[in-house]
Amino acid sequence: MDYGKDANQKSKKNYRSKAKKRKNKVGTILLRTFIIIILLGSFAVVGGGLGIYLGIVDSAPPLNLMQIVPQSYNTIIVDENGNELDRLHGEENREYATLAEIPKNLQNAVIAIEDERFYTHNGIDIRGMMRAVVKDIQTLSLDEGASTITQQLIKNNVIQNNEKKFKRKLQEQYLALEYEKQLATMLGSKKAAKDYILELYLNTLGLNHGLSGVKSAAQRYFNKDVSELTLGESAVLAAITKNPSKFTPILKPENNRERQKLVLGKMLDLKMISQSEHDAALAEPVYEEVANAAEQLEATESHHSYFTDQLIETLAEDLKVQKGMSPNQSFNLIYSGGLTIVSTQNTDMQKIADNAYKNDALFPPKDYSIKITYRANIEKSITKKQEVIKRDGTVKNKGEVDTFVAGVRKEFTDAGDKIVKDSYEAIIEPQSAFVLMDPHTGEVKVLVGGRGEKLGDRTFNRATQAVRQPGSVFKVLAAYLPAIDTGKVTPATIINDEPYKIGGYEPKNWYSGYRGPSTVRVGIRDSMNILAVKTMMNTGIQTCYDYLINLGFTTLVDSEERNGQVFSDKTASTALGGLTDGVTPLEMTAAYAAIANEGVYNKPIFYTKVLDHDGNVFLENVPAPRQVIKKSTAFLLTDMMKDVITSGTGKLAAFKKIKMPISGKTGTTSDDKDLTFAGFTPYYVAGIWLGHDKPKPLRYDKSYHLLLWSNIMEQIHKDLPYKDFEKPADVKSVKLCTVSGKLAVDGLCDSDPTGSKVRYEYFATGTQPTESCSVHARVKIDTSTNKLATEYCPADLVKEVVKVIGQNTANLSPEDIAKRNLAPTDYCTVHGPQSSTNQPTPNESEQPIVPNNDLYIEDPHSNTQNGVTPAPEQPIVTPSPSTDPNPTPSIDNFNFVQ
């Protein structure tokens, strides 16, 4: 190495050379450029990140303070006295609770395990976030979210669940900060904002089994109100929040117990509870309580009642009509709108009816059976395909149900086959339905839609959906009501019970033969078919049909073509309840309610008002009464139908232990396939139906439907004071002869040897008779021949008696003549000249009166006012053979025999 002077100078010269200078300059430029690039890159990264963050924030959903509330609440149904009847909920089972209702221990338990610095942060927890980052780095995961209660509330109510996790988290944090800031401004303080956020959060927690919020969870898990929860129970609920399916106290109590300990430990660390409180909470038998509550719920949990089902259907229709809602909107609001529905149901009355329907002794024992429908999906071992099977059957008792099901399973499965799922329905037969209303308001107080276990929600409701033939119950509505209201008949009008034919239709009585002239009152009492049909024909079929429509019936057929045949309920058979389709028990009861309510019809209602979630009146169900018949008509029908109960076909419906007037009408259809009765007191009206879902004859030794009606109604009335039906001012009482239908004559009508024929009858003012009876007269009888005496008959054989004169006795038996107390039309020929030409001419008053065979006659006779008890009511309609398995009744294919 040369270290000389020349060498050093040479080196300096080289160093200063231009090439070297250029090289140094380029290096400096490159270094500076690199530094600038690094700086610009850093700014770009920071700026880009900031831009991305701002973009994410800008794309966050708009913050609406009113939006961050639970959107689904349980709907509560209460009875007429405000007592809870039922709860409805959609996908979320939620009942709202204010923070004041929620125990402090429960509030603290949730805060301790979810967000211990909740009351000190501003919406996001920086310390919690840093702890989460460290934890995620240690575990190489992103499991630690560090979400605050506010963030979780935002996530559940604002952020879309399908957002990417990183983006969603940033939006949650931003919105949480904004939400707390805006809420504090609106409520006036940070503390008020925090309390409100906690309240909302505790009402939106998902706590498994469809439960949303702590109030519904307290009911489900502990069978108590949330305000009554203990510290240990509160910790159980708080333990569920992290993973509801994993920590459910019902299905996985061991998991919940471990987390409950963690919750209580956190509360102790945070000095929310003392050591003694901690230890006492751990010692509580909380899981035994959960098990007991679950067992009680399983024992009492059932489907909604038939009443609730109909209330829901009615309310949905009202929301459609009055609020313009679609069916989906209506049902969503009903189930999840947090409504309070004030129903018309009377709980005590409903329990009486329900208990009666559970009592098999009140139903015909000989016909008891259980109809079974079994369904199954079976995976066949050979084909690996599923087959769907269905089998119907009937057994005689509950013990045979399992045997039937086992037999069907064995029949349809081979070795190796797998039953994927199966189920069966068991329906008790015969079935029945019952409706009770307050006729003065239209409020339905009791509804039973079927007998036996209810198999689901909004299932077939026989009280409101079973359209069946009403039988003779319809006579009053279809024939007598229009006739009396239009002035065609009165209770005393005489109609001849005789063979009668209209075109090809010839109605028959349910009893053998014909009874001759009878009053309308007797026709109703004894359910006489010919009288009802004649009354309808005389009034006019169209007029009668119009009255029925005005009485609220919606299932009647005006004129309709089916399979090439025209059907109509504008026929004579309608008078006897022979309808194309039929009517429902609900509409039948409502029609009779109009009679019970002095002629005023009220559409049946199941609720009076609906309150929204905030307690404001959302919908009111105000009755719209309308006068459909005269008040006098309603009273006359009511009074006549009292005879049905006291001495007619409905005697079994009378109360046994208490005194209360009852008015009503029985009904029986062809082959006893449908048994009906509609009756009322001055307080309530009730209708009942008994039969099989698939019609078949009911042959019993007594009318069980009447006994059932009486059993229920008597219990309902047992503590009510006696009250009679009120007579209107325009109804007059007249002393009447029941044989002639005219004013009674003292000394004659009351001296009939078969019993007095005098009674007081009611008439609407202006319709009462003005003429006196002319059929009762004193005649002289030769007692040896029982013929009219002549001047030749010995005085000791002649007796003057009161008889009914002017009746043709040619086709009557001696027994019938005596029963009717008819005067003979022949004169004695034993005494004096035998030639008929020599017989003396009787006095003018004794001239035979030729009976009028028109529809209404002036001199008829009733043989049922002397204590003779009518035979039990029999079937009305017998369908003729048909290839149609469910033939539709018409005037041509029915033979009326009641």
Short mmCIF file of N, CA, C and O in Angstrom, two decimals, residues 79 108 122 169 182 190 305 340 361 533 668 799 836:
data_model
loop_
_atom_site.label_atom_id
_atom_site.label_comp_id
_atom_site.label_asym_id
_atom_site.label_seq_id
_atom_site.Cartn_x
_atom_site.Cartn_y
_atom_site.Cartn_z
N ASP A 79 -109.89 -11.41 29.25
CA ASP A 79 -111.33 -11.65 29.21
C ASP A 79 -112.08 -10.34 29.47
O ASP A 79 -111.47 -9.27 29.56
N ASN A 108 -77.29 -6.07 36.99
CA ASN A 108 -75.86 -6.16 37.27
C ASN A 108 -75.26 -7.46 36.74
O ASN A 108 -74.10 -7.49 36.29
N ASN A 122 -68.30 5.39 26.37
CA ASN A 122 -69.17 6.21 25.53
C ASN A 122 -69.81 5.44 24.38
O ASN A 122 -70.26 6.02 23.40
N LYS A 169 -68.26 -4.57 12.30
CA LYS A 169 -67.71 -4.15 13.58
C LYS A 169 -67.41 -2.66 13.60
O LYS A 169 -67.70 -1.95 14.58
N GLN A 182 -76.32 11.00 20.82
CA GLN A 182 -77.63 11.57 20.48
C GLN A 182 -78.67 11.27 21.55
O GLN A 182 -79.51 12.11 21.88
N LYS A 190 -76.26 11.45 30.36
CA LYS A 190 -75.65 10.19 29.97
C LYS A 190 -76.25 9.04 30.77
O LYS A 190 -76.47 7.94 30.23
N SER A 305 -107.40 -21.83 22.45
CA SER A 305 -108.77 -22.34 22.52
C SER A 305 -109.54 -22.05 21.24
O SER A 305 -109.12 -21.23 20.41
N THR A 340 -102.98 -5.54 23.14
CA THR A 340 -103.83 -6.05 24.21
C THR A 340 -105.24 -6.12 23.65
O THR A 340 -105.83 -5.10 23.30
N ALA A 361 -120.16 -38.51 30.75
CA ALA A 361 -121.48 -38.94 31.22
C ALA A 361 -122.59 -38.08 30.63
O ALA A 361 -123.76 -38.49 30.62
N VAL A 533 -144.85 -25.56 7.09
CA VAL A 533 -144.77 -25.39 5.64
C VAL A 533 -145.92 -24.53 5.13
O VAL A 533 -145.74 -23.63 4.30
N THR A 668 -134.26 -31.74 14.85
CA THR A 668 -133.70 -33.04 14.54
C THR A 668 -133.82 -33.26 13.04
O THR A 668 -134.86 -33.01 12.46
N LYS A 799 -179.62 -35.68 27.42
CA LYS A 799 -178.71 -34.89 28.29
C LYS A 799 -178.16 -33.71 27.50
O LYS A 799 -177.74 -33.87 26.35
N SER A 836 -186.04 -41.23 7.65
CA SER A 836 -185.26 -40.00 7.74
C SER A 836 -186.07 -38.81 7.29
O SER A 836 -185.81 -37.68 7.70
#
